[in-house]
C-alpha cells in the first residue's frame, strides 16, 4: 500500500476488556510512532520504535499500555483492562528513518470504551 | 520539556481572504518546527517544516510559515483561502538534541472557510 494503514478503523469495547490496535507502516520505513488524539489532551506522543526496539516509551500513560513491533514492520498497541479515559483516536505514523524525516500518519483507530 | 501554544482554537474566514494561524513554542534552543493539517476523518498531513536555513518556509497548497527565533513563533499564513482549506491545523515541535523523534503538538486550530 502507498500509505500507513491502521486497523480496525473503529473499536467499541466494554470497560475492563483488552484491545489490540494494529499499524502497518509504509514499506521500508524503519521508524514507527504511536500518538493519541483525545478531546481533553489533544495530540500526545505515546511510543517510538526504531526497527523492533523502542528507545522512547515515555508517553505511555500507564502500565496497562504496551506496544511491540515485529520484523521491523507491523506494530501492535495493546491496552489492557480498558478504562473510559482511554477513549480516543490512536494514530500511527512512520518515517524513513528516525530524526528529522517526515512522519507519515495513518487514518487512526477510534477507540470507544463504554 | 517542549510545549506548543496555538493561540486560536477556531478561526472563521471568508473565502479568498488571507489567514494567519498563530503558533508559539516554549524553547529558545534549536528546534524543528512543523505544521500539519487534518481534514475531516483523515490522518495528519504535513504542510511544511522548518529544520534550518531560510526562516520563510513554503509548503503545499499555497501555505507558508515564518520562523521567528526571538519571538519563538512559527505562524502559518495563506494569502487567499479556499473552501477546501477547511480543516484542523496543528503546529508541532521536535528537539533535534533528543533525536527529533517525538513530535509535541499544539491543541490545534479549526479553520472554517465561509463562502
mmCIF file with all atom_site columns, C-alpha atoms in Angstrom:
data_model
loop_
_atom_site.group_PDB
_atom_site.id
_atom_site.type_symbol
_atom_site.label_atom_id
_atom_site.label_alt_id
_atom_site.label_comp_id
_atom_site.label_asym_id
_atom_site.label_entity_id
_atom_site.label_seq_id
_atom_site.pdbx_PDB_ins_code
_atom_site.Cartn_x
_atom_site.Cartn_y
_atom_site.Cartn_z
_atom_site.occupancy
_atom_site.B_iso_or_equiv
_atom_site.pdbx_formal_charge
_atom_site.auth_seq_id
_atom_site.auth_comp_id
_atom_site.auth_asym_id
_atom_site.auth_atom_id
_atom_site.pdbx_PDB_model_num
ATOM 1   C CA . UNK A 1 1   ? 0.000   0.000  0.000  1.00 0.00 ? 1   UNK A CA 1
ATOM 2   C CA . UNK A 1 2   ? 1.007   3.569  -0.520 1.00 0.00 ? 2   UNK A CA 1
ATOM 3   C CA . UNK A 1 3   ? 0.386   4.847  2.984  1.00 0.00 ? 3   UNK A CA 1
ATOM 4   C CA . UNK A 1 4   ? 0.234   3.896  6.629  1.00 0.00 ? 4   UNK A CA 1
ATOM 5   C CA . UNK A 1 5   ? -2.736  1.676  7.387  1.00 0.00 ? 5   UNK A CA 1
ATOM 6   C CA . UNK A 1 6   ? -4.382  1.031  10.713 1.00 0.00 ? 6   UNK A CA 1
ATOM 7   C CA . UNK A 1 7   ? -6.956  -1.492 11.836 1.00 0.00 ? 7   UNK A CA 1
ATOM 8   C CA . UNK A 1 8   ? -9.612  -1.542 12.968 1.00 0.00 ? 8   UNK A CA 1
ATOM 9   C CA . UNK A 1 9   ? -10.827 1.902  11.970 1.00 0.00 ? 9   UNK A CA 1
ATOM 10  C CA . UNK A 1 10  ? -13.316 1.848  14.834 1.00 0.00 ? 10  UNK A CA 1
ATOM 11  C CA . UNK A 1 11  ? -13.354 -0.220 18.003 1.00 0.00 ? 11  UNK A CA 1
ATOM 12  C CA . UNK A 1 12  ? -16.039 -0.199 20.684 1.00 0.00 ? 12  UNK A CA 1
ATOM 13  C CA . UNK A 1 13  ? -15.270 -2.162 23.814 1.00 0.00 ? 13  UNK A CA 1
ATOM 14  C CA . UNK A 1 14  ? -16.504 -2.551 27.347 1.00 0.00 ? 14  UNK A CA 1
ATOM 15  C CA . UNK A 1 15  ? -14.612 -1.225 30.312 1.00 0.00 ? 15  UNK A CA 1
ATOM 16  C CA . UNK A 1 16  ? -12.155 -3.795 31.602 1.00 0.00 ? 16  UNK A CA 1
ATOM 17  C CA . UNK A 1 17  ? -11.619 -5.595 28.307 1.00 0.00 ? 17  UNK A CA 1
ATOM 18  C CA . UNK A 1 18  ? -8.274  -5.732 26.475 1.00 0.00 ? 18  UNK A CA 1
ATOM 19  C CA . UNK A 1 19  ? -7.875  -4.280 22.969 1.00 0.00 ? 19  UNK A CA 1
ATOM 20  C CA . UNK A 1 20  ? -5.230  -4.550 20.265 1.00 0.00 ? 20  UNK A CA 1
ATOM 21  C CA . UNK A 1 21  ? -4.686  -1.880 17.662 1.00 0.00 ? 21  UNK A CA 1
ATOM 22  C CA . UNK A 1 22  ? -2.622  -2.598 14.582 1.00 0.00 ? 22  UNK A CA 1
ATOM 23  C CA . UNK A 1 23  ? -0.408  -0.403 12.426 1.00 0.00 ? 23  UNK A CA 1
ATOM 24  C CA . UNK A 1 24  ? 1.130   -1.245 9.060  1.00 0.00 ? 24  UNK A CA 1
ATOM 25  C CA . UNK A 1 25  ? 3.803   1.334  8.217  1.00 0.00 ? 25  UNK A CA 1
ATOM 26  C CA . UNK A 1 26  ? 4.933   2.365  4.776  1.00 0.00 ? 26  UNK A CA 1
ATOM 27  C CA . UNK A 1 27  ? 7.177   -0.323 3.336  1.00 0.00 ? 27  UNK A CA 1
ATOM 28  C CA . UNK A 1 28  ? 10.839  0.406  4.021  1.00 0.00 ? 28  UNK A CA 1
ATOM 29  C CA . UNK A 1 29  ? 10.184  2.846  6.851  1.00 0.00 ? 29  UNK A CA 1
ATOM 30  C CA . UNK A 1 30  ? 12.343  1.938  9.825  1.00 0.00 ? 30  UNK A CA 1
ATOM 31  C CA . UNK A 1 31  ? 10.818  4.317  12.373 1.00 0.00 ? 31  UNK A CA 1
ATOM 32  C CA . UNK A 1 32  ? 7.276   3.964  13.717 1.00 0.00 ? 32  UNK A CA 1
ATOM 33  C CA . UNK A 1 33  ? 5.381   6.156  16.156 1.00 0.00 ? 33  UNK A CA 1
ATOM 34  C CA . UNK A 1 34  ? 2.143   5.946  18.125 1.00 0.00 ? 34  UNK A CA 1
ATOM 35  C CA . UNK A 1 35  ? 0.193   9.035  19.158 1.00 0.00 ? 35  UNK A CA 1
ATOM 36  C CA . UNK A 1 36  ? -3.152  9.516  20.867 1.00 0.00 ? 36  UNK A CA 1
ATOM 37  C CA . UNK A 1 37  ? -5.673  12.222 19.994 1.00 0.00 ? 37  UNK A CA 1
ATOM 38  C CA . UNK A 1 38  ? -8.339  12.973 22.560 1.00 0.00 ? 38  UNK A CA 1
ATOM 39  C CA . UNK A 1 39  ? -10.632 15.897 23.265 1.00 0.00 ? 39  UNK A CA 1
ATOM 40  C CA . UNK A 1 40  ? -9.148  16.712 26.605 1.00 0.00 ? 40  UNK A CA 1
ATOM 41  C CA . UNK A 1 41  ? -5.454  16.137 25.905 1.00 0.00 ? 41  UNK A CA 1
ATOM 42  C CA . UNK A 1 42  ? -5.030  16.936 22.213 1.00 0.00 ? 42  UNK A CA 1
ATOM 43  C CA . UNK A 1 43  ? -2.355  15.016 20.318 1.00 0.00 ? 43  UNK A CA 1
ATOM 44  C CA . UNK A 1 44  ? 0.075   13.155 22.578 1.00 0.00 ? 44  UNK A CA 1
ATOM 45  C CA . UNK A 1 45  ? 3.145   11.092 21.786 1.00 0.00 ? 45  UNK A CA 1
ATOM 46  C CA . UNK A 1 46  ? 2.985   7.556  23.170 1.00 0.00 ? 46  UNK A CA 1
ATOM 47  C CA . UNK A 1 47  ? 5.942   5.497  21.925 1.00 0.00 ? 47  UNK A CA 1
ATOM 48  C CA . UNK A 1 48  ? 8.528   5.361  19.165 1.00 0.00 ? 48  UNK A CA 1
ATOM 49  C CA . UNK A 1 49  ? 10.186  2.365  17.505 1.00 0.00 ? 49  UNK A CA 1
ATOM 50  C CA . UNK A 1 50  ? 13.423  2.236  15.571 1.00 0.00 ? 50  UNK A CA 1
ATOM 51  C CA . UNK A 1 51  ? 13.377  -1.175 13.976 1.00 0.00 ? 51  UNK A CA 1
ATOM 52  C CA . UNK A 1 52  ? 11.958  -3.537 16.574 1.00 0.00 ? 52  UNK A CA 1
ATOM 53  C CA . UNK A 1 53  ? 13.250  -1.687 19.608 1.00 0.00 ? 53  UNK A CA 1
ATOM 54  C CA . UNK A 1 54  ? 11.511  1.143  21.444 1.00 0.00 ? 54  UNK A CA 1
ATOM 55  C CA . UNK A 1 55  ? 14.068  3.737  22.592 1.00 0.00 ? 55  UNK A CA 1
ATOM 56  C CA . UNK A 1 56  ? 11.357  6.077  23.826 1.00 0.00 ? 56  UNK A CA 1
ATOM 57  C CA . UNK A 1 57  ? 8.276   4.821  25.700 1.00 0.00 ? 57  UNK A CA 1
ATOM 58  C CA . UNK A 1 58  ? 7.926   7.986  27.710 1.00 0.00 ? 58  UNK A CA 1
ATOM 59  C CA . UNK A 1 59  ? 4.416   8.797  26.527 1.00 0.00 ? 59  UNK A CA 1
ATOM 60  C CA . UNK A 1 60  ? 2.710   5.557  27.531 1.00 0.00 ? 60  UNK A CA 1
ATOM 61  C CA . UNK A 1 61  ? 0.182   6.724  30.162 1.00 0.00 ? 61  UNK A CA 1
ATOM 62  C CA . UNK A 1 62  ? 0.236   3.631  32.377 1.00 0.00 ? 62  UNK A CA 1
ATOM 63  C CA . UNK A 1 63  ? 1.462   0.057  32.570 1.00 0.00 ? 63  UNK A CA 1
ATOM 64  C CA . UNK A 1 64  ? -1.834  -1.023 31.006 1.00 0.00 ? 64  UNK A CA 1
ATOM 65  C CA . UNK A 1 65  ? -0.407  0.218  27.702 1.00 0.00 ? 65  UNK A CA 1
ATOM 66  C CA . UNK A 1 66  ? 2.203   -1.743 25.781 1.00 0.00 ? 66  UNK A CA 1
ATOM 67  C CA . UNK A 1 67  ? 3.388   -1.953 22.208 1.00 0.00 ? 67  UNK A CA 1
ATOM 68  C CA . UNK A 1 68  ? 5.526   -4.197 20.137 1.00 0.00 ? 68  UNK A CA 1
ATOM 69  C CA . UNK A 1 69  ? 6.889   -4.273 16.650 1.00 0.00 ? 69  UNK A CA 1
ATOM 70  C CA . UNK A 1 70  ? 7.910   -7.391 14.819 1.00 0.00 ? 70  UNK A CA 1
ATOM 71  C CA . UNK A 1 71  ? 10.003  -7.889 11.713 1.00 0.00 ? 71  UNK A CA 1
ATOM 72  C CA . UNK A 1 72  ? 10.692  -4.182 11.599 1.00 0.00 ? 72  UNK A CA 1
ATOM 73  C CA . UNK A 1 73  ? 7.237   -3.709 10.155 1.00 0.00 ? 73  UNK A CA 1
ATOM 74  C CA . UNK A 1 74  ? 3.824   -4.193 11.769 1.00 0.00 ? 74  UNK A CA 1
ATOM 75  C CA . UNK A 1 75  ? 3.228   -2.779 15.227 1.00 0.00 ? 75  UNK A CA 1
ATOM 76  C CA . UNK A 1 76  ? 0.539   -3.601 17.763 1.00 0.00 ? 76  UNK A CA 1
ATOM 77  C CA . UNK A 1 77  ? -0.567  -1.303 20.565 1.00 0.00 ? 77  UNK A CA 1
ATOM 78  C CA . UNK A 1 78  ? -2.264  -3.213 23.380 1.00 0.00 ? 78  UNK A CA 1
ATOM 79  C CA . UNK A 1 79  ? -4.388  -1.663 26.084 1.00 0.00 ? 79  UNK A CA 1
ATOM 80  C CA . UNK A 1 80  ? -5.261  -3.950 28.970 1.00 0.00 ? 80  UNK A CA 1
ATOM 81  C CA . UNK A 1 81  ? -8.253  -3.500 31.268 1.00 0.00 ? 81  UNK A CA 1
ATOM 82  C CA . UNK A 1 82  ? -9.523  -0.543 29.260 1.00 0.00 ? 82  UNK A CA 1
ATOM 83  C CA . UNK A 1 83  ? -10.941 2.462  31.076 1.00 0.00 ? 83  UNK A CA 1
ATOM 84  C CA . UNK A 1 84  ? -13.302 5.134  29.785 1.00 0.00 ? 84  UNK A CA 1
ATOM 85  C CA . UNK A 1 85  ? -10.480 7.669  29.751 1.00 0.00 ? 85  UNK A CA 1
ATOM 86  C CA . UNK A 1 86  ? -8.720  5.502  27.152 1.00 0.00 ? 86  UNK A CA 1
ATOM 87  C CA . UNK A 1 87  ? -11.357 6.556  24.595 1.00 0.00 ? 87  UNK A CA 1
ATOM 88  C CA . UNK A 1 88  ? -9.513  8.433  21.876 1.00 0.00 ? 88  UNK A CA 1
ATOM 89  C CA . UNK A 1 89  ? -8.222  8.208  18.329 1.00 0.00 ? 89  UNK A CA 1
ATOM 90  C CA . UNK A 1 90  ? -4.947  6.308  18.220 1.00 0.00 ? 90  UNK A CA 1
ATOM 91  C CA . UNK A 1 91  ? -2.705  7.466  15.377 1.00 0.00 ? 91  UNK A CA 1
ATOM 92  C CA . UNK A 1 92  ? 0.264   5.646  13.953 1.00 0.00 ? 92  UNK A CA 1
ATOM 93  C CA . UNK A 1 93  ? 2.989   7.274  11.875 1.00 0.00 ? 93  UNK A CA 1
ATOM 94  C CA . UNK A 1 94  ? 6.104   6.043  10.149 1.00 0.00 ? 94  UNK A CA 1
ATOM 95  C CA . UNK A 1 95  ? 9.200   7.674  8.725  1.00 0.00 ? 95  UNK A CA 1
ATOM 96  C CA . UNK A 1 96  ? 12.063  6.515  6.558  1.00 0.00 ? 96  UNK A CA 1
ATOM 97  C CA . UNK A 1 97  ? 14.413  6.753  9.500  1.00 0.00 ? 97  UNK A CA 1
ATOM 98  C CA . UNK A 1 98  ? 14.319  8.406  12.889 1.00 0.00 ? 98  UNK A CA 1
ATOM 99  C CA . UNK A 1 99  ? 15.256  12.042 13.231 1.00 0.00 ? 99  UNK A CA 1
ATOM 100 C CA . UNK A 1 100 ? 14.152  14.882 11.006 1.00 0.00 ? 100 UNK A CA 1
ATOM 101 C CA . UNK A 1 101 ? 12.469  12.735 8.391  1.00 0.00 ? 101 UNK A CA 1
ATOM 102 C CA . UNK A 1 102 ? 8.808   13.443 7.683  1.00 0.00 ? 102 UNK A CA 1
ATOM 103 C CA . UNK A 1 103 ? 6.376   11.373 9.699  1.00 0.00 ? 103 UNK A CA 1
ATOM 104 C CA . UNK A 1 104 ? 3.518   9.998  7.586  1.00 0.00 ? 104 UNK A CA 1
ATOM 105 C CA . UNK A 1 105 ? 0.335   9.406  9.527  1.00 0.00 ? 105 UNK A CA 1
ATOM 106 C CA . UNK A 1 106 ? -2.316  6.741  9.191  1.00 0.00 ? 106 UNK A CA 1
ATOM 107 C CA . UNK A 1 107 ? -6.065  7.456  9.432  1.00 0.00 ? 107 UNK A CA 1
ATOM 108 C CA . UNK A 1 108 ? -6.241  6.323  13.044 1.00 0.00 ? 108 UNK A CA 1
ATOM 109 C CA . UNK A 1 109 ? -8.280  3.904  15.116 1.00 0.00 ? 109 UNK A CA 1
ATOM 110 C CA . UNK A 1 110 ? -11.184 5.423  17.030 1.00 0.00 ? 110 UNK A CA 1
ATOM 111 C CA . UNK A 1 111 ? -11.475 3.599  20.351 1.00 0.00 ? 111 UNK A CA 1
ATOM 112 C CA . UNK A 1 112 ? -14.634 3.962  22.428 1.00 0.00 ? 112 UNK A CA 1
ATOM 113 C CA . UNK A 1 113 ? -14.723 2.405  25.880 1.00 0.00 ? 113 UNK A CA 1
ATOM 114 C CA . UNK A 1 114 ? -18.244 2.056  27.268 1.00 0.00 ? 114 UNK A CA 1
ATOM 115 C CA . UNK B 2 1   ? 10.069  19.903 28.103 1.00 0.00 ? 1   UNK B CA 1
ATOM 116 C CA . UNK B 2 2   ? 8.888   21.439 24.883 1.00 0.00 ? 2   UNK B CA 1
ATOM 117 C CA . UNK B 2 3   ? 5.404   22.868 24.606 1.00 0.00 ? 3   UNK B CA 1
ATOM 118 C CA . UNK B 2 4   ? 3.430   24.481 21.810 1.00 0.00 ? 4   UNK B CA 1
ATOM 119 C CA . UNK B 2 5   ? 0.668   27.047 22.094 1.00 0.00 ? 5   UNK B CA 1
ATOM 120 C CA . UNK B 2 6   ? -1.799  27.705 19.327 1.00 0.00 ? 6   UNK B CA 1
ATOM 121 C CA . UNK B 2 7   ? -3.469  30.894 20.372 1.00 0.00 ? 7   UNK B CA 1
ATOM 122 C CA . UNK B 2 8   ? -6.717  30.463 18.462 1.00 0.00 ? 8   UNK B CA 1
ATOM 123 C CA . UNK B 2 9   ? -8.861  27.347 18.808 1.00 0.00 ? 9   UNK B CA 1
ATOM 124 C CA . UNK B 2 10  ? -11.147 28.455 15.958 1.00 0.00 ? 10  UNK B CA 1
ATOM 125 C CA . UNK B 2 11  ? -10.633 30.853 13.062 1.00 0.00 ? 11  UNK B CA 1
ATOM 126 C CA . UNK B 2 12  ? -13.526 31.700 10.720 1.00 0.00 ? 12  UNK B CA 1
ATOM 127 C CA . UNK B 2 13  ? -12.521 33.369 7.451  1.00 0.00 ? 13  UNK B CA 1
ATOM 128 C CA . UNK B 2 14  ? -14.295 34.302 4.253  1.00 0.00 ? 14  UNK B CA 1
ATOM 129 C CA . UNK B 2 15  ? -13.250 32.620 1.035  1.00 0.00 ? 15  UNK B CA 1
ATOM 130 C CA . UNK B 2 16  ? -10.386 34.379 -0.804 1.00 0.00 ? 16  UNK B CA 1
ATOM 131 C CA . UNK B 2 17  ? -9.424  36.312 2.328  1.00 0.00 ? 17  UNK B CA 1
ATOM 132 C CA . UNK B 2 18  ? -5.943  35.975 3.868  1.00 0.00 ? 18  UNK B CA 1
ATOM 133 C CA . UNK B 2 19  ? -5.438  33.975 7.035  1.00 0.00 ? 19  UNK B CA 1
ATOM 134 C CA . UNK B 2 20  ? -2.815  33.649 9.749  1.00 0.00 ? 20  UNK B CA 1
ATOM 135 C CA . UNK B 2 21  ? -2.794  30.820 12.275 1.00 0.00 ? 21  UNK B CA 1
ATOM 136 C CA . UNK B 2 22  ? -0.595  31.569 15.242 1.00 0.00 ? 22  UNK B CA 1
ATOM 137 C CA . UNK B 2 23  ? 1.857   29.212 16.927 1.00 0.00 ? 23  UNK B CA 1
ATOM 138 C CA . UNK B 2 24  ? 4.341   29.835 19.730 1.00 0.00 ? 24  UNK B CA 1
ATOM 139 C CA . UNK B 2 25  ? 6.719   27.290 21.218 1.00 0.00 ? 25  UNK B CA 1
ATOM 140 C CA . UNK B 2 26  ? 8.389   27.199 24.582 1.00 0.00 ? 26  UNK B CA 1
ATOM 141 C CA . UNK B 2 27  ? 12.063  26.631 23.972 1.00 0.00 ? 27  UNK B CA 1
ATOM 142 C CA . UNK B 2 28  ? 14.654  29.137 22.872 1.00 0.00 ? 28  UNK B CA 1
ATOM 143 C CA . UNK B 2 29  ? 17.181  26.469 21.886 1.00 0.00 ? 29  UNK B CA 1
ATOM 144 C CA . UNK B 2 30  ? 17.306  24.838 18.473 1.00 0.00 ? 30  UNK B CA 1
ATOM 145 C CA . UNK B 2 31  ? 14.058  23.208 17.448 1.00 0.00 ? 31  UNK B CA 1
ATOM 146 C CA . UNK B 2 32  ? 12.445  21.691 14.418 1.00 0.00 ? 32  UNK B CA 1
ATOM 147 C CA . UNK B 2 33  ? 9.001   23.108 13.632 1.00 0.00 ? 33  UNK B CA 1
ATOM 148 C CA . UNK B 2 34  ? 6.110   21.657 11.663 1.00 0.00 ? 34  UNK B CA 1
ATOM 149 C CA . UNK B 2 35  ? 2.581   22.435 10.548 1.00 0.00 ? 35  UNK B CA 1
ATOM 150 C CA . UNK B 2 36  ? 0.216   19.550 9.918  1.00 0.00 ? 36  UNK B CA 1
ATOM 151 C CA . UNK B 2 37  ? -3.332  19.644 8.515  1.00 0.00 ? 37  UNK B CA 1
ATOM 152 C CA . UNK B 2 38  ? -6.108  17.199 9.374  1.00 0.00 ? 38  UNK B CA 1
ATOM 153 C CA . UNK B 2 39  ? -9.098  17.060 7.060  1.00 0.00 ? 39  UNK B CA 1
ATOM 154 C CA . UNK B 2 40  ? -12.320 15.560 8.480  1.00 0.00 ? 40  UNK B CA 1
ATOM 155 C CA . UNK B 2 41  ? -11.994 11.849 9.189  1.00 0.00 ? 41  UNK B CA 1
ATOM 156 C CA . UNK B 2 42  ? -8.467  11.718 7.822  1.00 0.00 ? 42  UNK B CA 1
ATOM 157 C CA . UNK B 2 43  ? -4.984  11.411 9.251  1.00 0.00 ? 43  UNK B CA 1
ATOM 158 C CA . UNK B 2 44  ? -2.484  14.216 9.597  1.00 0.00 ? 44  UNK B CA 1
ATOM 159 C CA . UNK B 2 45  ? -0.708  15.537 6.514  1.00 0.00 ? 45  UNK B CA 1
ATOM 160 C CA . UNK B 2 46  ? 2.481   17.587 6.609  1.00 0.00 ? 46  UNK B CA 1
ATOM 161 C CA . UNK B 2 47  ? 2.044   21.125 5.243  1.00 0.00 ? 47  UNK B CA 1
ATOM 162 C CA . UNK B 2 48  ? 5.573   22.385 5.817  1.00 0.00 ? 48  UNK B CA 1
ATOM 163 C CA . UNK B 2 49  ? 8.558   22.139 8.114  1.00 0.00 ? 49  UNK B CA 1
ATOM 164 C CA . UNK B 2 50  ? 11.446  24.242 9.339  1.00 0.00 ? 50  UNK B CA 1
ATOM 165 C CA . UNK B 2 51  ? 14.702  22.465 10.141 1.00 0.00 ? 51  UNK B CA 1
ATOM 166 C CA . UNK B 2 52  ? 17.286  25.154 9.437  1.00 0.00 ? 52  UNK B CA 1
ATOM 167 C CA . UNK B 2 53  ? 18.198  27.821 6.904  1.00 0.00 ? 53  UNK B CA 1
ATOM 168 C CA . UNK B 2 54  ? 15.757  30.347 5.497  1.00 0.00 ? 54  UNK B CA 1
ATOM 169 C CA . UNK B 2 55  ? 13.228  31.495 8.066  1.00 0.00 ? 55  UNK B CA 1
ATOM 170 C CA . UNK B 2 56  ? 10.449  31.684 5.460  1.00 0.00 ? 56  UNK B CA 1
ATOM 171 C CA . UNK B 2 57  ? 9.232   28.215 4.626  1.00 0.00 ? 57  UNK B CA 1
ATOM 172 C CA . UNK B 2 58  ? 6.877   27.442 1.777  1.00 0.00 ? 58  UNK B CA 1
ATOM 173 C CA . UNK B 2 59  ? 4.637   24.399 1.880  1.00 0.00 ? 59  UNK B CA 1
ATOM 174 C CA . UNK B 2 60  ? 1.893   22.691 -0.040 1.00 0.00 ? 60  UNK B CA 1
ATOM 175 C CA . UNK B 2 61  ? -1.442  24.215 -1.024 1.00 0.00 ? 61  UNK B CA 1
ATOM 176 C CA . UNK B 2 62  ? -0.056  27.756 -1.027 1.00 0.00 ? 62  UNK B CA 1
ATOM 177 C CA . UNK B 2 63  ? 0.738   27.876 2.693  1.00 0.00 ? 63  UNK B CA 1
ATOM 178 C CA . UNK B 2 64  ? 3.876   29.412 4.152  1.00 0.00 ? 64  UNK B CA 1
ATOM 179 C CA . UNK B 2 65  ? 5.251   29.980 7.634  1.00 0.00 ? 65  UNK B CA 1
ATOM 180 C CA . UNK B 2 66  ? 7.895   32.193 9.131  1.00 0.00 ? 66  UNK B CA 1
ATOM 181 C CA . UNK B 2 67  ? 10.259  31.081 11.869 1.00 0.00 ? 67  UNK B CA 1
ATOM 182 C CA . UNK B 2 68  ? 10.942  33.869 14.339 1.00 0.00 ? 68  UNK B CA 1
ATOM 183 C CA . UNK B 2 69  ? 13.505  32.819 16.919 1.00 0.00 ? 69  UNK B CA 1
ATOM 184 C CA . UNK B 2 70  ? 13.320  35.960 19.039 1.00 0.00 ? 70  UNK B CA 1
ATOM 185 C CA . UNK B 2 71  ? 9.535   35.667 19.309 1.00 0.00 ? 71  UNK B CA 1
ATOM 186 C CA . UNK B 2 72  ? 9.625   31.836 19.482 1.00 0.00 ? 72  UNK B CA 1
ATOM 187 C CA . UNK B 2 73  ? 6.872   31.815 16.889 1.00 0.00 ? 73  UNK B CA 1
ATOM 188 C CA . UNK B 2 74  ? 6.070   29.897 13.728 1.00 0.00 ? 74  UNK B CA 1
ATOM 189 C CA . UNK B 2 75  ? 2.879   31.420 12.330 1.00 0.00 ? 75  UNK B CA 1
ATOM 190 C CA . UNK B 2 76  ? 1.173   29.877 9.313  1.00 0.00 ? 76  UNK B CA 1
ATOM 191 C CA . UNK B 2 77  ? -0.173  32.099 6.546  1.00 0.00 ? 77  UNK B CA 1
ATOM 192 C CA . UNK B 2 78  ? -2.035  31.879 3.290  1.00 0.00 ? 78  UNK B CA 1
ATOM 193 C CA . UNK B 2 79  ? -2.805  34.961 1.164  1.00 0.00 ? 79  UNK B CA 1
ATOM 194 C CA . UNK B 2 80  ? -6.129  33.667 -0.194 1.00 0.00 ? 80  UNK B CA 1
ATOM 195 C CA . UNK B 2 81  ? -8.042  30.725 1.242  1.00 0.00 ? 81  UNK B CA 1
ATOM 196 C CA . UNK B 2 82  ? -10.432 28.316 -0.447 1.00 0.00 ? 82  UNK B CA 1
ATOM 197 C CA . UNK B 2 83  ? -13.369 26.324 0.853  1.00 0.00 ? 83  UNK B CA 1
ATOM 198 C CA . UNK B 2 84  ? -11.163 23.217 0.579  1.00 0.00 ? 84  UNK B CA 1
ATOM 199 C CA . UNK B 2 85  ? -8.822  24.640 3.248  1.00 0.00 ? 85  UNK B CA 1
ATOM 200 C CA . UNK B 2 86  ? -11.463 23.975 5.900  1.00 0.00 ? 86  UNK B CA 1
ATOM 201 C CA . UNK B 2 87  ? -9.676  21.647 8.309  1.00 0.00 ? 87  UNK B CA 1
ATOM 202 C CA . UNK B 2 88  ? -7.874  21.485 11.635 1.00 0.00 ? 88  UNK B CA 1
ATOM 203 C CA . UNK B 2 89  ? -4.291  22.707 11.686 1.00 0.00 ? 89  UNK B CA 1
ATOM 204 C CA . UNK B 2 90  ? -1.667  21.567 14.163 1.00 0.00 ? 90  UNK B CA 1
ATOM 205 C CA . UNK B 2 91  ? 1.655   23.165 14.951 1.00 0.00 ? 91  UNK B CA 1
ATOM 206 C CA . UNK B 2 92  ? 4.325   20.792 16.275 1.00 0.00 ? 92  UNK B CA 1
ATOM 207 C CA . UNK B 2 93  ? 7.885   20.945 17.551 1.00 0.00 ? 93  UNK B CA 1
ATOM 208 C CA . UNK B 2 94  ? 10.640  18.392 17.984 1.00 0.00 ? 94  UNK B CA 1
ATOM 209 C CA . UNK B 2 95  ? 14.000  18.637 19.671 1.00 0.00 ? 95  UNK B CA 1
ATOM 210 C CA . UNK B 2 96  ? 16.988  17.828 17.449 1.00 0.00 ? 96  UNK B CA 1
ATOM 211 C CA . UNK B 2 97  ? 19.157  17.323 20.529 1.00 0.00 ? 97  UNK B CA 1
ATOM 212 C CA . UNK B 2 98  ? 16.883  14.487 21.601 1.00 0.00 ? 98  UNK B CA 1
ATOM 213 C CA . UNK B 2 99  ? 16.888  12.879 18.175 1.00 0.00 ? 99  UNK B CA 1
ATOM 214 C CA . UNK B 2 100 ? 13.855  14.725 16.863 1.00 0.00 ? 100 UNK B CA 1
ATOM 215 C CA . UNK B 2 101 ? 11.703  11.612 17.014 1.00 0.00 ? 101 UNK B CA 1
ATOM 216 C CA . UNK B 2 102 ? 8.952   12.876 19.278 1.00 0.00 ? 102 UNK B CA 1
ATOM 217 C CA . UNK B 2 103 ? 6.560   15.492 17.960 1.00 0.00 ? 103 UNK B CA 1
ATOM 218 C CA . UNK B 2 104 ? 4.940   17.744 20.554 1.00 0.00 ? 104 UNK B CA 1
ATOM 219 C CA . UNK B 2 105 ? 1.719   19.194 19.196 1.00 0.00 ? 105 UNK B CA 1
ATOM 220 C CA . UNK B 2 106 ? -0.322  22.268 19.947 1.00 0.00 ? 106 UNK B CA 1
ATOM 221 C CA . UNK B 2 107 ? -4.031  21.975 20.678 1.00 0.00 ? 107 UNK B CA 1
ATOM 222 C CA . UNK B 2 108 ? -4.992  22.695 17.091 1.00 0.00 ? 108 UNK B CA 1
ATOM 223 C CA . UNK B 2 109 ? -6.796  25.494 15.273 1.00 0.00 ? 109 UNK B CA 1
ATOM 224 C CA . UNK B 2 110 ? -10.013 24.769 13.441 1.00 0.00 ? 110 UNK B CA 1
ATOM 225 C CA . UNK B 2 111 ? -10.096 26.840 10.257 1.00 0.00 ? 111 UNK B CA 1
ATOM 226 C CA . UNK B 2 112 ? -13.544 27.362 8.796  1.00 0.00 ? 112 UNK B CA 1
ATOM 227 C CA . UNK B 2 113 ? -13.899 28.991 5.395  1.00 0.00 ? 113 UNK B CA 1
ATOM 228 C CA . UNK B 2 114 ? -17.198 30.685 4.711  1.00 0.00 ? 114 UNK B CA 1
ATOM 229 C CA . UNK B 2 115 ? -18.402 31.436 1.166  1.00 0.00 ? 115 UNK B CA 1
#
